[in-house]
Each structure stands twice: as C-alpha cells, then as structure tokens.
Tab-separated table of N, CA and C in Angstrom:
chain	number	residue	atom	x	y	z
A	21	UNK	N	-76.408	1.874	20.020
A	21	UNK	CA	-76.786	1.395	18.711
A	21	UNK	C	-76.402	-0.071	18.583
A	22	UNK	N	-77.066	-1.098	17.655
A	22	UNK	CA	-76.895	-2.056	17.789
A	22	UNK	C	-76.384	-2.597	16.457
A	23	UNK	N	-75.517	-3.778	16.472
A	23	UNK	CA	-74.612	-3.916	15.214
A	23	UNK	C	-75.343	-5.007	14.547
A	24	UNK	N	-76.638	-5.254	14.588
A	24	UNK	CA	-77.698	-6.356	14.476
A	24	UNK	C	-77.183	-6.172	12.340
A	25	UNK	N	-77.000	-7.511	11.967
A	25	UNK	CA	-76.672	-7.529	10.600
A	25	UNK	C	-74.868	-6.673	9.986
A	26	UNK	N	-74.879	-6.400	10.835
A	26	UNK	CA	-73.094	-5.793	10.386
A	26	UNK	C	-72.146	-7.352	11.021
A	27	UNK	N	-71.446	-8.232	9.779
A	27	UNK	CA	-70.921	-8.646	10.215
A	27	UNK	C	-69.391	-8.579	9.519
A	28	UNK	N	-68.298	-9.389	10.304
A	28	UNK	CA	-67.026	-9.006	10.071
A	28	UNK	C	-66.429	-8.142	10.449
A	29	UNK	N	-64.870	-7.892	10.576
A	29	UNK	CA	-64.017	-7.457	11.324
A	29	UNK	C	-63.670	-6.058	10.169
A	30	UNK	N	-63.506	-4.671	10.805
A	30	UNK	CA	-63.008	-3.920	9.714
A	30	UNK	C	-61.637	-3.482	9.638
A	31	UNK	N	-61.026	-4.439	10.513
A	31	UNK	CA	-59.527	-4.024	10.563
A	31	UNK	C	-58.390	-3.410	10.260
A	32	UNK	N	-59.244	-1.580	11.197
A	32	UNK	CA	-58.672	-1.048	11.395
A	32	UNK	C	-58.595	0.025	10.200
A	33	UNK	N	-59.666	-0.356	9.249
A	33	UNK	CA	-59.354	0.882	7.815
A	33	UNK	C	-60.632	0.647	7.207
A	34	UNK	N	-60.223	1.881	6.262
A	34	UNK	CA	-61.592	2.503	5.978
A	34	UNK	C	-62.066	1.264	4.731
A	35	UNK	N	-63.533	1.560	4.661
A	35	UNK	CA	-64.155	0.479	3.890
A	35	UNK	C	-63.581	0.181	1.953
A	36	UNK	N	-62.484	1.342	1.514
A	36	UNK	CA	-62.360	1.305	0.268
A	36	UNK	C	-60.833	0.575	0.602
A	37	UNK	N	-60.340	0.786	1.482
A	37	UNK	CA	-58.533	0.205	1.988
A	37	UNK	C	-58.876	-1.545	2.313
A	38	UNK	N	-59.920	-1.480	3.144
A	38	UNK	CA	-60.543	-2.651	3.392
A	38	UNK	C	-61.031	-3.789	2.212
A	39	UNK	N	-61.832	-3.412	1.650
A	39	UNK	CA	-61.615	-3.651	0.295
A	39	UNK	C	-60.754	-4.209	-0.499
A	40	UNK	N	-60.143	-3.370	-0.745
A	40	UNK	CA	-58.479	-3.393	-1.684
A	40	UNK	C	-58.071	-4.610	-1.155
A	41	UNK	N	-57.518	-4.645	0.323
A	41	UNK	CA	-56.566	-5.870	0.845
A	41	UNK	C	-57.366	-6.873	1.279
A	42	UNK	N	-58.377	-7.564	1.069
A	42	UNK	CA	-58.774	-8.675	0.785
A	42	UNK	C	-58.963	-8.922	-0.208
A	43	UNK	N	-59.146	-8.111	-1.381
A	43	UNK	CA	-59.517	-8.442	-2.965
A	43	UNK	C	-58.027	-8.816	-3.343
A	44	UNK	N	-56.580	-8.187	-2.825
A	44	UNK	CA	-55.081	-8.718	-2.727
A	44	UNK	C	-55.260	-9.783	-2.436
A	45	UNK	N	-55.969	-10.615	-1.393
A	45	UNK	CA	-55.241	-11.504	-0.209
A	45	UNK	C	-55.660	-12.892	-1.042
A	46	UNK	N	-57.152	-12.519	-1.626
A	46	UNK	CA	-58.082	-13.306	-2.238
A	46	UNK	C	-57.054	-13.837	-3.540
A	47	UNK	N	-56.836	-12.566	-4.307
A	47	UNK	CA	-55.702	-13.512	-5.364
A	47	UNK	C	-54.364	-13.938	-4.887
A	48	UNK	N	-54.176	-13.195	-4.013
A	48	UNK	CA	-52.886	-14.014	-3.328
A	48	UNK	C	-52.622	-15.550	-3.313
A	49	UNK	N	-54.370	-15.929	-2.565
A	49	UNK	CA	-54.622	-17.136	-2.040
A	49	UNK	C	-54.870	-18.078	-3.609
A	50	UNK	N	-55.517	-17.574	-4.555
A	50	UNK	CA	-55.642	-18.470	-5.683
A	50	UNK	C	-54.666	-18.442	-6.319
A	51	UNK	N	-53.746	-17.445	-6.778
A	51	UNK	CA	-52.663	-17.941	-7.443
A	51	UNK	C	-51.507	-18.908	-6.788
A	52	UNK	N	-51.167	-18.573	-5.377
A	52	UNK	CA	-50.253	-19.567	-4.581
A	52	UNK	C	-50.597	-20.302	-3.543
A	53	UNK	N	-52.356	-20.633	-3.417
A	53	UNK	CA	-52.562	-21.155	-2.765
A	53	UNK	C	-52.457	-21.406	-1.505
A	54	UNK	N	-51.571	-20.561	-1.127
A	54	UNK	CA	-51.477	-20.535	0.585
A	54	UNK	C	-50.460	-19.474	0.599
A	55	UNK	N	-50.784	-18.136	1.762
A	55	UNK	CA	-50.112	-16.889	2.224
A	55	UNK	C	-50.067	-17.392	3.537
A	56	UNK	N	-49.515	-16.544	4.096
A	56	UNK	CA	-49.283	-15.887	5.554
A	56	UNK	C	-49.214	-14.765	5.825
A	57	UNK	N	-50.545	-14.492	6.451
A	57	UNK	CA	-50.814	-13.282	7.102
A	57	UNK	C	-51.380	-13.510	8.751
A	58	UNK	N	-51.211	-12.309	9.032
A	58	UNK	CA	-52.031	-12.172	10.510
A	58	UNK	C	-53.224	-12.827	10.477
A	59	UNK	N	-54.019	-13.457	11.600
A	59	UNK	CA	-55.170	-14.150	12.042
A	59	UNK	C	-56.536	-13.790	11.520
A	60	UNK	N	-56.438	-12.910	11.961
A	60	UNK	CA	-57.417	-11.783	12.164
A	60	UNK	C	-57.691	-11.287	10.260
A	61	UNK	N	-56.840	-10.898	9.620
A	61	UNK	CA	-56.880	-10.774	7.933
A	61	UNK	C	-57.027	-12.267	7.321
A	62	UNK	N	-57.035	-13.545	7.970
A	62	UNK	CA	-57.105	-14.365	7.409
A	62	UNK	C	-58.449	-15.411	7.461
A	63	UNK	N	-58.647	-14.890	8.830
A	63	UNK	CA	-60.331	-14.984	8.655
A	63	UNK	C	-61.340	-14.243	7.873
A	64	UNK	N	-60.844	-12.996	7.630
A	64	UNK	CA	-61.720	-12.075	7.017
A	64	UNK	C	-61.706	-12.627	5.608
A	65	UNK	N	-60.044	-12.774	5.059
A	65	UNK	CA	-59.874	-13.033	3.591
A	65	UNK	C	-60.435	-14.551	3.406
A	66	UNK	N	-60.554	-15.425	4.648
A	66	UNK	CA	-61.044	-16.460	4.388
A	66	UNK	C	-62.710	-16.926	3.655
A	67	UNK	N	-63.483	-15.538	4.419
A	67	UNK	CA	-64.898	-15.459	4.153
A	67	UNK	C	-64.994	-15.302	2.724
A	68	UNK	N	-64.357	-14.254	1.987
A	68	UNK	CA	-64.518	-13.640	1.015
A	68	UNK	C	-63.981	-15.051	-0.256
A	69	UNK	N	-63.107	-15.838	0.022
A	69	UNK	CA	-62.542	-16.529	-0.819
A	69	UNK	C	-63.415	-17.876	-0.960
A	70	UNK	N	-64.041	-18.175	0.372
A	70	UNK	CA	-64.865	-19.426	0.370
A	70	UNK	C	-65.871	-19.002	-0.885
A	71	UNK	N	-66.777	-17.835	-0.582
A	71	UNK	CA	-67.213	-17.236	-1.961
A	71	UNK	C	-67.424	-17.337	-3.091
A	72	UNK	N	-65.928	-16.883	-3.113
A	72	UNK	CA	-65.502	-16.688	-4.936
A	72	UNK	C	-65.502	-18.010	-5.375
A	73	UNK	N	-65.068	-19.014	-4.412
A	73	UNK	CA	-64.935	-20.923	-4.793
A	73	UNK	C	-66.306	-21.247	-5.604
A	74	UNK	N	-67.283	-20.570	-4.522
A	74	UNK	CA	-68.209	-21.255	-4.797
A	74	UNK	C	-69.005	-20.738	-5.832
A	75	UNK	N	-68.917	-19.841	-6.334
A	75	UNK	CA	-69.465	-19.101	-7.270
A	75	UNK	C	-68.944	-19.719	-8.654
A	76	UNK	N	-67.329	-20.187	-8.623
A	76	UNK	CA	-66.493	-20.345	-9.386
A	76	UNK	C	-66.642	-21.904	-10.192
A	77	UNK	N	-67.471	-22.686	-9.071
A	77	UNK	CA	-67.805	-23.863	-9.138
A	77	UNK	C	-69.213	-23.957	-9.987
A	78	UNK	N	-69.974	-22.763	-10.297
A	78	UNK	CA	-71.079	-22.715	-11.400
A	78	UNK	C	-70.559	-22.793	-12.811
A	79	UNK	N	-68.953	-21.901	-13.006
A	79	UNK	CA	-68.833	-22.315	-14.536
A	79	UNK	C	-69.259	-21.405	-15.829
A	80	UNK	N	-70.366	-20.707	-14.937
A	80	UNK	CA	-71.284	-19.735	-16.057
A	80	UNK	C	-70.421	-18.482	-16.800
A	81	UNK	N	-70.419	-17.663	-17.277
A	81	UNK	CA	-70.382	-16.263	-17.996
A	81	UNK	C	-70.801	-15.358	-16.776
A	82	UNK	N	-72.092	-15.657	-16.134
A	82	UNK	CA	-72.351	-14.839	-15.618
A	82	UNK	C	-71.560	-14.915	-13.975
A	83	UNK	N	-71.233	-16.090	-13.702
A	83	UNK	CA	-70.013	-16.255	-12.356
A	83	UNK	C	-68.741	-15.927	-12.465
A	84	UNK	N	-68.395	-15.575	-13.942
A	84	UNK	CA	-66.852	-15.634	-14.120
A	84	UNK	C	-67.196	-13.511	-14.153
A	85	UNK	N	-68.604	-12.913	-14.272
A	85	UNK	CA	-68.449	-11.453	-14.681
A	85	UNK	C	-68.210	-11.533	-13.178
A	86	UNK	N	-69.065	-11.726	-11.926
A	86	UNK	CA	-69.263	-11.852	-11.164
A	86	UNK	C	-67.825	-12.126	-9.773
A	87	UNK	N	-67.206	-12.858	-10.276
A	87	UNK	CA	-66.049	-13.174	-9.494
A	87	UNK	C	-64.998	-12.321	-9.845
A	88	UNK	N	-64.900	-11.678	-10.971
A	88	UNK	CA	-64.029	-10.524	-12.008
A	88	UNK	C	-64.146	-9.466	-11.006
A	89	UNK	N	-65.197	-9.258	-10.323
A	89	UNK	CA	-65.444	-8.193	-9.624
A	89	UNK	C	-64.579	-7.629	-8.656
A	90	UNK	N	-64.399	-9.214	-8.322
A	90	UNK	CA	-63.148	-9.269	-6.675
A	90	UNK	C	-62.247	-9.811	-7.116
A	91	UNK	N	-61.673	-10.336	-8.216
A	91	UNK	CA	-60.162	-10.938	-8.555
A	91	UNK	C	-59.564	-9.860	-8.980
A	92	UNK	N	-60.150	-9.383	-10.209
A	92	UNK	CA	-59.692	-8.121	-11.251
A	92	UNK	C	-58.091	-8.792	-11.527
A	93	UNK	N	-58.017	-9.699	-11.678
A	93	UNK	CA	-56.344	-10.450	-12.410
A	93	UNK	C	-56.478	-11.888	-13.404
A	94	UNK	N	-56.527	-11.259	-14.407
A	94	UNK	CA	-56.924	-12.569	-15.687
A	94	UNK	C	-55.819	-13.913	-15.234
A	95	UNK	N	-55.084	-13.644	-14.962
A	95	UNK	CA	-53.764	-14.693	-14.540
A	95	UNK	C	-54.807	-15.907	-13.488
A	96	UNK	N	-55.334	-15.041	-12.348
A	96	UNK	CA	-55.733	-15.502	-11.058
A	96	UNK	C	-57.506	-16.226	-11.371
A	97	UNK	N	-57.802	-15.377	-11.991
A	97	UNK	CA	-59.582	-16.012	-12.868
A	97	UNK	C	-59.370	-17.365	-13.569
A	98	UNK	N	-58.174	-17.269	-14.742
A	98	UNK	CA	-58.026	-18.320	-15.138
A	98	UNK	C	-57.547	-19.488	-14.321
A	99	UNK	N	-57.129	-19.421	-13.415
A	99	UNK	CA	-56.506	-20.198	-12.225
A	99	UNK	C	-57.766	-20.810	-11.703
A	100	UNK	N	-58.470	-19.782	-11.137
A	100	UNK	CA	-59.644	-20.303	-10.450
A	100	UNK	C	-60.428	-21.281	-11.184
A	101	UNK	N	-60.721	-20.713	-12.091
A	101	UNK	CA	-62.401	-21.666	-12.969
A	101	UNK	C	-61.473	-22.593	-13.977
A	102	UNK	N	-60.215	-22.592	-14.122
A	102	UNK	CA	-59.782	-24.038	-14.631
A	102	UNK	C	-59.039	-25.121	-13.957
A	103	UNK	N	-58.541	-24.343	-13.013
A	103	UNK	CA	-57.752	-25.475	-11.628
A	103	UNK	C	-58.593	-26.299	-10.532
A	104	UNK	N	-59.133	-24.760	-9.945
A	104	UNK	CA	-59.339	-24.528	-8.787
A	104	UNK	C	-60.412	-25.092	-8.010
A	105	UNK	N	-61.610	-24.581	-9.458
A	105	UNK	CA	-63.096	-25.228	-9.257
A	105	UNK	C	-63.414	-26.372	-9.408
A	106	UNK	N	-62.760	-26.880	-10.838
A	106	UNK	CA	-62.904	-28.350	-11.011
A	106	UNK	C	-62.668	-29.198	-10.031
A	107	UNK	N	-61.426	-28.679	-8.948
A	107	UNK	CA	-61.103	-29.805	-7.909
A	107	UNK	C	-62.301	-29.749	-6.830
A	108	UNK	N	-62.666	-28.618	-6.498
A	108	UNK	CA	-63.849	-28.680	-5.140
A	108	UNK	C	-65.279	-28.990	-5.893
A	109	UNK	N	-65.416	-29.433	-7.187
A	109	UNK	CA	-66.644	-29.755	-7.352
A	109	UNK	C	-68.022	-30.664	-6.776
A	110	UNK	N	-67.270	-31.903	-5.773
A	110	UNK	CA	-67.882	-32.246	-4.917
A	110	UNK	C	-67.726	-31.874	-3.671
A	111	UNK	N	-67.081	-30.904	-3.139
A	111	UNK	CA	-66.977	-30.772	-1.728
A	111	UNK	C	-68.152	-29.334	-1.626
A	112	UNK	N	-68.823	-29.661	-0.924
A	112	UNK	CA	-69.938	-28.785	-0.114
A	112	UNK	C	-69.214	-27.473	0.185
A	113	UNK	N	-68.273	-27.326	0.670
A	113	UNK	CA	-67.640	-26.198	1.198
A	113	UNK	C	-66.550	-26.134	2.040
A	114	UNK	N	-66.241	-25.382	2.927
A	114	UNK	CA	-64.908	-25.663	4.052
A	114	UNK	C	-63.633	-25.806	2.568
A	115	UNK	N	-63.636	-25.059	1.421
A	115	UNK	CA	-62.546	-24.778	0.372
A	115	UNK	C	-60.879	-24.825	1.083
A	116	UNK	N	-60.689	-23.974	2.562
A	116	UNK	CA	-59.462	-23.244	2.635
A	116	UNK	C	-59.662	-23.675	4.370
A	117	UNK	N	-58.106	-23.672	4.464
A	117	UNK	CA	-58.268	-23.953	6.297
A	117	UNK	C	-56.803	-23.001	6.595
A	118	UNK	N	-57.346	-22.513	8.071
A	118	UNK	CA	-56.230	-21.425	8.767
A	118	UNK	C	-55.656	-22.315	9.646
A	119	UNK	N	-54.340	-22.385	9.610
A	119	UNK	CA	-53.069	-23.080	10.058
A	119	UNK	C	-52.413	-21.942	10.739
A	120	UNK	N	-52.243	-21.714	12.712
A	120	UNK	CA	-51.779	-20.760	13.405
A	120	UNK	C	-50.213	-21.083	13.466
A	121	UNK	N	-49.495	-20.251	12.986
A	121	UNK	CA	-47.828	-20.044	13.352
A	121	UNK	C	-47.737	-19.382	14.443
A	122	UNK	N	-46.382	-19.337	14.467
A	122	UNK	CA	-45.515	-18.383	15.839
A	122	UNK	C	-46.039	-17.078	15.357
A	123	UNK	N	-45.879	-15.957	16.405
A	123	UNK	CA	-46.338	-14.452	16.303
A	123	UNK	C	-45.330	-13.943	15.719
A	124	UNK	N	-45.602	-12.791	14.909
A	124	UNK	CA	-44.676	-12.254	14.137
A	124	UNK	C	-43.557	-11.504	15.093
A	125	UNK	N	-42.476	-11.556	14.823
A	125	UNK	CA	-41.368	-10.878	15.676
A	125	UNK	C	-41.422	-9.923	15.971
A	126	UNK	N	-41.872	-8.804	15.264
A	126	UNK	CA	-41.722	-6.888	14.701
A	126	UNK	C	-42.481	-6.889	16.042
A	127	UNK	N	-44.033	-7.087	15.988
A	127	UNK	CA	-44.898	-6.681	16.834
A	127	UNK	C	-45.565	-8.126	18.133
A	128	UNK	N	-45.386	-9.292	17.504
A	128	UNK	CA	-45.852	-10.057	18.410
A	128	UNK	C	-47.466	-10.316	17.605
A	129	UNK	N	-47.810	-10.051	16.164
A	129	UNK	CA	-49.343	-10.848	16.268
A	129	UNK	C	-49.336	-11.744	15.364
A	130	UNK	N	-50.431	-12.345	16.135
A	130	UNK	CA	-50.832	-13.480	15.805
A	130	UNK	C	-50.986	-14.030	14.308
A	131	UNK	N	-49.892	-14.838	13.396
A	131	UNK	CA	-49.721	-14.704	12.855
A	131	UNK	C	-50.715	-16.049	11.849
A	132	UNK	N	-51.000	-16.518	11.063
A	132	UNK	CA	-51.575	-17.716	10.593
A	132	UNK	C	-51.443	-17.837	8.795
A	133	UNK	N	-51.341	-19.098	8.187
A	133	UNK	CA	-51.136	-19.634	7.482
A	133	UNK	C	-52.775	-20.133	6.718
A	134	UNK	N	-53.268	-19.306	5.705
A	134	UNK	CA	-54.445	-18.856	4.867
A	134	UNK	C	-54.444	-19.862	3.908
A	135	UNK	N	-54.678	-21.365	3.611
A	135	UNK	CA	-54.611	-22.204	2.232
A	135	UNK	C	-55.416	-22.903	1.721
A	136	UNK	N	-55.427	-23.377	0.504
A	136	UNK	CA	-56.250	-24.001	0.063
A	136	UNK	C	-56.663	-25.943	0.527
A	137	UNK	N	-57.339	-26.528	1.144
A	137	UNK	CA	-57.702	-27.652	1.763
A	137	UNK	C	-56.824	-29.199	0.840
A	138	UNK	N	-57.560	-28.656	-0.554
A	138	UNK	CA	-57.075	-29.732	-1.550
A	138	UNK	C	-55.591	-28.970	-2.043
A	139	UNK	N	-54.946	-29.481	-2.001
A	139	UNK	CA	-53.471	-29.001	-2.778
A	139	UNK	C	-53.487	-29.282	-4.320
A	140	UNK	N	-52.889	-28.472	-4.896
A	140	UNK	CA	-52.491	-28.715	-6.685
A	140	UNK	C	-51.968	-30.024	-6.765
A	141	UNK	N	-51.676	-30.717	-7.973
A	141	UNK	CA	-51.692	-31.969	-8.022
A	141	UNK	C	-49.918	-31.743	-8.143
A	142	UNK	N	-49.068	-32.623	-7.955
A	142	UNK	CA	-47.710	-32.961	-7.970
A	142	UNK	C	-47.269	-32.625	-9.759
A	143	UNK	N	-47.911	-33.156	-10.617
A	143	UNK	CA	-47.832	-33.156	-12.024
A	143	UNK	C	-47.822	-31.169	-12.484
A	144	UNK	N	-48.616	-30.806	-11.732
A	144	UNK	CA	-48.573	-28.899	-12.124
A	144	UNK	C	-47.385	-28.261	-11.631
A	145	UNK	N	-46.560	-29.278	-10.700
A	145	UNK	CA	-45.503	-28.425	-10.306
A	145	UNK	C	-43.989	-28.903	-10.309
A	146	UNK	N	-43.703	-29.445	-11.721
A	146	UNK	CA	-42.649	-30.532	-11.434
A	146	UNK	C	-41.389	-29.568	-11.612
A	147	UNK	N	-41.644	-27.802	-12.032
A	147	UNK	CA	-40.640	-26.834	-12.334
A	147	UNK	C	-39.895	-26.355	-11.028
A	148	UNK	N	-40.302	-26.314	-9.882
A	148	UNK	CA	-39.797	-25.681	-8.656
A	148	UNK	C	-39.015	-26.528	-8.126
A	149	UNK	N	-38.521	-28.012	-8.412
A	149	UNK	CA	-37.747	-28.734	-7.844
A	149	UNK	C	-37.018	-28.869	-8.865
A	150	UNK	N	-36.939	-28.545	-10.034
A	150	UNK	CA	-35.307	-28.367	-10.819
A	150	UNK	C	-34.856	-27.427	-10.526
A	151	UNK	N	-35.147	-26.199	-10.193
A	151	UNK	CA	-35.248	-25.140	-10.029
A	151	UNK	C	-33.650	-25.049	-9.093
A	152	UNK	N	-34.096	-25.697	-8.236
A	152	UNK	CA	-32.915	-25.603	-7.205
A	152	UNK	C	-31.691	-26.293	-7.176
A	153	UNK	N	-31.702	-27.332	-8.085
A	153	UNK	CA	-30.613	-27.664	-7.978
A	153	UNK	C	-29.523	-26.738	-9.116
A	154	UNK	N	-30.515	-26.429	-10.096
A	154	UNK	CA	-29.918	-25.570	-11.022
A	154	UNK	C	-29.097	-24.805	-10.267
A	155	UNK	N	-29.614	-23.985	-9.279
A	155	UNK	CA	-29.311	-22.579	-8.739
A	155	UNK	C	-28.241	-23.158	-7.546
A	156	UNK	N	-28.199	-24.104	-6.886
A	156	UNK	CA	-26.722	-24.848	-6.497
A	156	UNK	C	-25.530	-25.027	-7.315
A	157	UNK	N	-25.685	-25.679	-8.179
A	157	UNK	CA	-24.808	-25.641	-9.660
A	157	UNK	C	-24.066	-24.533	-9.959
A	158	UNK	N	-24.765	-23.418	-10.477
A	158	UNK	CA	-24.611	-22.290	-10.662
A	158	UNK	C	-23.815	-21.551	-9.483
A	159	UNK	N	-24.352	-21.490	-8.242
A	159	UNK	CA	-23.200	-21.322	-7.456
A	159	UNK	C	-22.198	-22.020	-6.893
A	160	UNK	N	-22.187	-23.046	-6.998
A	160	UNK	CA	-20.885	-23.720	-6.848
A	160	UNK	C	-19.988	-23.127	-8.103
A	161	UNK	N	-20.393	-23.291	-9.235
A	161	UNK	CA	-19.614	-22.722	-10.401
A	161	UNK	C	-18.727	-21.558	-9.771
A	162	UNK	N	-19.955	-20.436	-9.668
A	162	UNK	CA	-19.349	-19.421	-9.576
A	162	UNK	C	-18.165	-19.048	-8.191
A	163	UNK	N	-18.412	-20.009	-7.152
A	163	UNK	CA	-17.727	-19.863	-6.298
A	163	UNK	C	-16.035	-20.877	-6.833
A	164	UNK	N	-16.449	-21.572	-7.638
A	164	UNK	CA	-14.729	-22.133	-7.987
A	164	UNK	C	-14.347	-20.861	-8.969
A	165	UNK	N	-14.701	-20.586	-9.807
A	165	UNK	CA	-14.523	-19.492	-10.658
A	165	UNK	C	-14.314	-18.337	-9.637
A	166	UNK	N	-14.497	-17.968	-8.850
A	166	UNK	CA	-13.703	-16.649	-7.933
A	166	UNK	C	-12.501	-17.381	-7.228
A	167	UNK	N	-12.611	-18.503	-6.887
A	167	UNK	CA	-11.592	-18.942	-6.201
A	167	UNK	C	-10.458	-18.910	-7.152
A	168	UNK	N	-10.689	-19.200	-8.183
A	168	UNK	CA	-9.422	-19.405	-9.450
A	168	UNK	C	-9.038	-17.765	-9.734
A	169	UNK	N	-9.380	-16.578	-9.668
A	169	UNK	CA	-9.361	-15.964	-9.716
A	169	UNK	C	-8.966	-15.117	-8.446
A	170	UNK	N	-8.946	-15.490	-7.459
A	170	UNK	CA	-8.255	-14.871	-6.850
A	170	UNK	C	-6.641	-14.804	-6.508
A	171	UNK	N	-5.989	-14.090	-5.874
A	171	UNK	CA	-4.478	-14.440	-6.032
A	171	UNK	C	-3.883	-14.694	-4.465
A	172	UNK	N	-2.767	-15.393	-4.949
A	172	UNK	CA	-2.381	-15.263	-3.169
A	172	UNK	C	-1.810	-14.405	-2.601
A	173	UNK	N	-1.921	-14.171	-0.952
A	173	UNK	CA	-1.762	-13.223	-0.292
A	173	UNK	C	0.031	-12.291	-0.486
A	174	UNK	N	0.805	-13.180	-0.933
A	174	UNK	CA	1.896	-12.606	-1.351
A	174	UNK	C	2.300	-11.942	-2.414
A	175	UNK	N	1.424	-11.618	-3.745
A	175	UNK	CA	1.068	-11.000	-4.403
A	175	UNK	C	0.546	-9.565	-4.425
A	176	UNK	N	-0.699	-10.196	-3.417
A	176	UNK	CA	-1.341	-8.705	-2.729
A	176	UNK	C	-0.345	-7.327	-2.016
A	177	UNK	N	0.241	-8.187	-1.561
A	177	UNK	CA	1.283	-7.275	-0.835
A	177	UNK	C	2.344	-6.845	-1.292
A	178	UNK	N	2.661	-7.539	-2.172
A	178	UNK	CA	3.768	-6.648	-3.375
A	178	UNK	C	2.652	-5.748	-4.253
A	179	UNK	N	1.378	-5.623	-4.129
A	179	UNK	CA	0.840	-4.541	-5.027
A	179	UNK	C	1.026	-3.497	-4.085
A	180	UNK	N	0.545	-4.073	-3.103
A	180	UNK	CA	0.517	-2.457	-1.958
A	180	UNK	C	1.449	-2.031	-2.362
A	181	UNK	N	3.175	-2.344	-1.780
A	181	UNK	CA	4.495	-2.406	-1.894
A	181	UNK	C	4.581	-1.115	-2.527
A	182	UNK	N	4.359	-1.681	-3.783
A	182	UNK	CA	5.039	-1.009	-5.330
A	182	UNK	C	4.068	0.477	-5.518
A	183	UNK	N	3.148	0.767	-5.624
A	183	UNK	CA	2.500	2.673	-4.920
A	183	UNK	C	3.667	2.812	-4.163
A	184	UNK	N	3.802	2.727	-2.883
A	184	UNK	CA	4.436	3.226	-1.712
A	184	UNK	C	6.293	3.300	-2.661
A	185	UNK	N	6.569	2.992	-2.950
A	185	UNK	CA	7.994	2.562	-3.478
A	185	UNK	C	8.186	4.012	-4.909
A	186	UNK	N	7.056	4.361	-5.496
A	186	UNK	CA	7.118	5.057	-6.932
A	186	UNK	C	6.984	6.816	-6.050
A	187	UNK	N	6.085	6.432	-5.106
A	187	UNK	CA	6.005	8.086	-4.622
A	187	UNK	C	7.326	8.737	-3.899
C-alpha cells in the first residue's frame, strides 16, 4: 500500500493521543515561546504552529474560531492574536526555528529546542529579572536568621547530658 498524501510522523500513538500533545506543545510554544522537547515532536509541533501563526496573522472572528480549535486556552489565544501576530506581520513565514541540544540522559534522544524566530520585546519582560534578586535576598535573610538561631555545640551536649542524668 502506498502512503501517497499521508504526511507526518505519528509518533508512536494513536491519532486522538497524537492530537492532544501537539495541541499541548502548540500552546506550550505560544505562551513561552520556546520548549524543549525531542526532535522528532518538534518538527511535528513545528508544522502545526507555523499554521496557527498564520491564520492568526488574518485577525478575523472567523481565524480566532478557527485557531480556538487547536489552542483551546484563552490565556494562549490572547497571546497569539495580540503579541504574537502583530510581530510576524511582514514575515512570509519560517515563524519558529529548531535549535538541536545534547540527547536526553534517561534514554539518549535526540533532544531539540522548539522557538519562536522573533523574540518578545525586552519591555514585556522586565518582571523575571527582579525576580531573582528578590529570591537571593530572601535567602540570605533566611540563612542569617537560622544561623542566629542556632546554638553552640556545647549546649547541645548538655541537652543530651541532662535525659541520661534524670533516668
């Protein structure tokens, strides 16, 4: 039999599982703009997402029922047709490019890096770099605050002591 018009990879599961985890991978890719997955899922999720770009880049009622189909996440829709599209409005296509990493450890496959071509602008993301120093702060705090709180070792050992001494 001949596979004349069947194209794409079905990797490995049935057509409703298949489904499911690219319609995941797809919002994966619009809300954070770049995953890492295996090669092989990232070409597939790549096809499906070039797609939705371009559909997304019409603007209409009837592209946003249309792309709803395969996002199904109001968070990730709104992302798309107010971020996403506006930026590729002149680019023809080629939306997302696969970037190959090292193989995954567990099993050894081929692992690759799924993202968007144009990056979000610096101004949408000025929260993830306070972010961290906060969370340094905070533990330094908390690490002088246990230190003050702890006691010294000659203490400790008069607690043991004193049980052993009452029995």
């Amino acid at each position: 039999m001949s596979r004349h018009m069947n194209t794409g990879s079905k990797l490995s599961r049935n057509t409703s599982h298949r489904r499911a985890l690219l319609d995941n991978l797809v919002r994966s890719v619009i809300l954070s703009e770049s995953i890492r997955t295996t090669t092989a899922k990232a070409k597939e999720a790549r096809r499906v997402v070039e797609k939705i770009i371009t559909k997304a880049r019409q603007g209409t009622l009837a592209a946003r029922r249309n792309v709803h189909r395969t996002v199904r996440d109001q968070a990730a829709l709104a992302k798309l047709f107010d971020s996403i599209a506006p930026r590729f409005k002149t680019r023809p296509g080629g939306y997302t490019r696969i970037v190959h990493v090292q193989n995954r450890v567990g099993d050894n496959a081929p692992m690759a890096i799924l993202e968007l071509v144009e990056k979000s602008k610096a101004e949408d993301k000025p929260a993830e770099p306070e972010k961290k120093p906060k969370k340094k702060a905070e533990a330094a705090a908390q690490a002088s605050s246990e230190k003050a709180e702890k006691k010294p070792a000659k203490q400790k050992k008069e607690r043991k002591s004193e049980p052993e001494e009452k029995r």
